[in-house]
Amino acid sequence: MSDTIFVTGWAGYADLFPNLAARSEFLLPFIHQTEREVFDRLDSTTASTLVAWSTGAHMVLKRWTRVAPKFDRIVLVAPFLCFTDHVREKLVRHMIRDLRRDDEAVVRAFLRNCGYNGNYRYDRSHLDGLFTGLEYLRASRAMPSNLHAEKVTILHGEHDRIVPPVASEDIWEIMRGATFVALPHGHWIPEDELETFLA
């Protein structure tokens, strides 16, 4: 059983993090698991480390008092409390519209805007999950409490074009004891750098 569980973000395919996906339990919300299934798995896992990126980090913050006590170490990558506090809701609606027209082009543009230029395997059977994920981002809001967080590291790319770094900075200000690290990257943090924080 892996000692790490990784909850990824929208279109956060395993190809973006091949080593971590191979060595951890890899959860891809809305495509492989519903939100409820993600939390059920976090409830039952014996992993000691939780890594959560973007939408995954948002989910963790939504159920912070339920999730946080289970882990010895938590790494939140590009977290946010409410996506549409930082990205106009109209842009999310445009993504939903464009997804109907050319789904693969939307995913390709999203990953490029994340700063990821590698290869990935897009599967059209994931389309319903991608729609669900975008609708989720339009409405979901985290209101965490009891944010004592000495075991938490928050990572955010300084050049993030998806979620601005201020989203993490706002969380850090209310998350007492957490460590905040700004990295010279976009929304996607290269896997070798993530592994450095997990070493």
C-alpha positions as semicolon CSV with decimal commas, in nm:
position;residue;x (nm);y (nm);z (nm)
1;M;0,000;0,000;0,000
2;S;0,135;0,342;-0,095
3;D;0,225;0,587;0,180
4;T;0,103;0,880;-0,032
5;I;-0,237;0,963;-0,175
6;F;-0,261;1,227;-0,451
7;V;-0,586;1,409;-0,528
8;T;-0,537;1,588;-0,856
9;G;-0,710;1,874;-1,035
10;W;-0,926;1,926;-1,343
11;A;-0,774;1,728;-1,634
12;G;-0,488;1,633;-1,402
13;Y;-0,401;1,315;-1,589
14;A;-0,148;1,071;-1,449
15;D;0,079;1,152;-1,745
16;L;0,146;1,492;-1,586
17;F;0,294;1,323;-1,277
18;P;0,403;0,976;-1,394
19;N;0,636;0,891;-1,106
20;L;0,398;1,010;-0,838
21;A;0,106;0,839;-1,009
22;A;0,300;0,512;-1,012
23;R;0,410;0,540;-0,648
24;S;0,099;0,688;-0,488
25;E;-0,272;0,624;-0,492
26;F;-0,386;0,865;-0,762
27;L;-0,738;1,010;-0,747
28;L;-0,876;1,207;-1,042
29;P;-1,200;1,374;-0,929
30;F;-1,506;1,364;-1,156
31;I;-1,332;1,137;-1,405
32;H;-1,244;0,841;-1,184
33;Q;-1,416;0,940;-0,858
34;T;-1,708;1,156;-0,752
35;E;-1,647;1,411;-0,477
36;R;-1,809;1,175;-0,227
37;E;-1,590;0,885;-0,341
38;V;-1,280;1,102;-0,296
39;F;-1,374;1,171;0,067
40;D;-1,471;0,811;0,132
41;R;-1,127;0,706;0,008
42;L;-0,951;0,969;0,218
43;D;-1,148;0,843;0,520
44;S;-1,032;0,485;0,469
45;T;-0,674;0,533;0,351
46;T;-0,376;0,438;0,565
47;A;-0,143;0,674;0,375
48;S;0,047;0,922;0,593
49;T;0,101;1,187;0,322
50;L;-0,164;1,371;0,125
51;V;-0,081;1,570;-0,187
52;A;-0,366;1,770;-0,340
53;W;-0,341;1,988;-0,650
54;S;-0,578;2,267;-0,753
55;T;-0,936;2,129;-0,750
56;G;-0,812;1,844;-0,531
57;A;-0,668;2,095;-0,283
58;H;-0,998;2,284;-0,286
59;M;-1,183;1,962;-0,202
60;V;-0,950;1,897;0,090
61;L;-1,009;2,249;0,222
62;K;-1,387;2,198;0,197
63;R;-1,366;1,907;0,442
64;W;-1,058;2,020;0,633
65;T;-1,167;1,912;0,981
66;R;-1,260;1,570;0,842
67;V;-0,949;1,516;0,631
68;A;-0,655;1,690;0,798
69;P;-0,630;1,481;1,119
70;K;-0,579;1,162;0,919
71;F;-0,241;1,263;0,773
72;D;0,105;1,331;0,909
73;R;0,191;1,560;0,619
74;I;-0,020;1,755;0,370
75;V;0,103;1,934;0,058
76;L;-0,147;2,168;-0,105
77;V;-0,052;2,278;-0,456
78;A;-0,225;2,587;-0,601
79;P;-0,519;2,569;-0,358
80;F;-0,817;2,803;-0,360
81;L;-1,123;2,857;-0,145
82;C;-1,350;2,957;-0,435
83;F;-1,237;2,934;-0,798
84;T;-1,463;3,213;-0,919
85;D;-1,317;3,453;-0,661
86;H;-1,010;3,452;-0,886
87;V;-1,140;3,353;-1,230
88;R;-1,444;3,521;-1,381
89;E;-1,740;3,283;-1,384
90;K;-1,800;3,388;-1,744
91;L;-1,467;3,231;-1,844
92;V;-1,571;2,900;-1,689
93;R;-1,899;2,914;-1,883
94;H;-1,700;2,977;-2,201
95;M;-1,486;2,671;-2,128
96;I;-1,803;2,464;-2,088
97;R;-1,934;2,597;-2,419
98;D;-1,604;2,533;-2,597
99;L;-1,580;2,185;-2,447
100;R;-1,896;2,097;-2,641
101;R;-1,738;2,219;-2,964
102;D;-1,385;2,080;-2,941
103;D;-1,316;1,902;-2,614
104;E;-0,960;1,797;-2,692
105;A;-0,862;2,153;-2,791
106;V;-0,996;2,286;-2,459
107;V;-0,796;2,032;-2,259
108;R;-0,486;2,102;-2,468
109;A;-0,519;2,480;-2,415
110;F;-0,582;2,434;-2,042
111;L;-0,270;2,223;-1,993
112;R;-0,064;2,465;-2,200
113;N;-0,188;2,750;-1,979
114;C;-0,091;2,540;-1,679
115;G;0,267;2,541;-1,809
116;Y;0,266;2,174;-1,908
117;N;0,414;2,101;-2,249
118;G;0,460;1,724;-2,231
119;N;0,253;1,439;-2,370
120;Y;-0,068;1,311;-2,219
121;R;-0,338;1,066;-2,320
122;Y;-0,672;1,237;-2,364
123;D;-0,966;0,999;-2,348
124;R;-1,298;1,125;-2,488
125;S;-1,484;0,897;-2,248
126;H;-1,379;1,145;-1,976
127;L;-1,587;1,425;-2,129
128;D;-1,883;1,398;-1,890
129;G;-1,642;1,419;-1,595
130;L;-1,477;1,727;-1,741
131;F;-1,817;1,898;-1,771
132;T;-1,901;1,800;-1,413
133;G;-1,570;1,937;-1,290
134;L;-1,623;2,275;-1,455
135;E;-1,976;2,304;-1,317
136;Y;-1,832;2,219;-0,975
137;L;-1,576;2,499;-1,006
138;R;-1,853;2,748;-1,083
139;A;-2,034;2,684;-0,756
140;S;-1,811;2,522;-0,496
141;R;-1,683;2,721;-0,199
142;A;-1,466;2,610;0,093
143;M;-1,516;2,764;0,437
144;P;-1,254;2,581;0,645
145;S;-1,217;2,619;1,020
146;N;-0,968;2,502;1,284
147;L;-0,680;2,568;1,049
148;H;-0,389;2,477;1,277
149;A;-0,156;2,346;1,012
150;E;0,204;2,292;1,119
151;K;0,217;1,980;0,903
152;V;0,102;2,165;0,588
153;T;0,312;2,296;0,300
154;I;0,144;2,522;0,045
155;L;0,309;2,543;-0,298
156;H;0,213;2,788;-0,570
157;G;0,367;2,884;-0,901
158;E;0,460;3,251;-0,925
159;H;0,351;3,253;-1,291
160;D;0,024;3,065;-1,243
161;R;-0,221;3,168;-1,518
162;I;-0,506;2,953;-1,386
163;V;-0,521;3,039;-1,014
164;P;-0,326;3,348;-0,905
165;P;-0,079;3,306;-0,617
166;V;-0,288;3,538;-0,400
167;A;-0,534;3,247;-0,362
168;S;-0,268;3,052;-0,173
169;E;-0,146;3,357;0,013
170;D;-0,499;3,418;0,145
171;I;-0,516;3,059;0,269
172;W;-0,171;3,081;0,426
173;E;-0,273;3,390;0,624
174;I;-0,550;3,197;0,800
175;M;-0,371;2,860;0,817
176;R;-0,165;2,900;1,129
177;G;0,172;2,725;1,121
178;A;0,172;2,627;0,753
179;T;0,474;2,677;0,528
180;F;0,421;2,871;0,205
181;V;0,661;2,830;-0,088
182;A;0,639;3,028;-0,414
183;L;0,801;2,849;-0,707
184;P;0,908;2,990;-1,047
185;H;0,645;2,795;-1,239
186;G;0,286;2,808;-1,358
187;H;-0,017;2,617;-1,232
188;W;0,157;2,286;-1,300
189;I;0,458;2,228;-1,076
190;P;0,718;1,996;-1,235
191;E;0,713;1,655;-1,079
192;D;1,078;1,656;-0,971
193;E;1,015;1,968;-0,763
194;L;0,708;1,815;-0,602
195;E;0,915;1,510;-0,519
196;T;1,172;1,734;-0,348
197;F;0,906;1,848;-0,101
198;L;0,798;1,489;-0,044
199;A;1,151;1,350;0,005
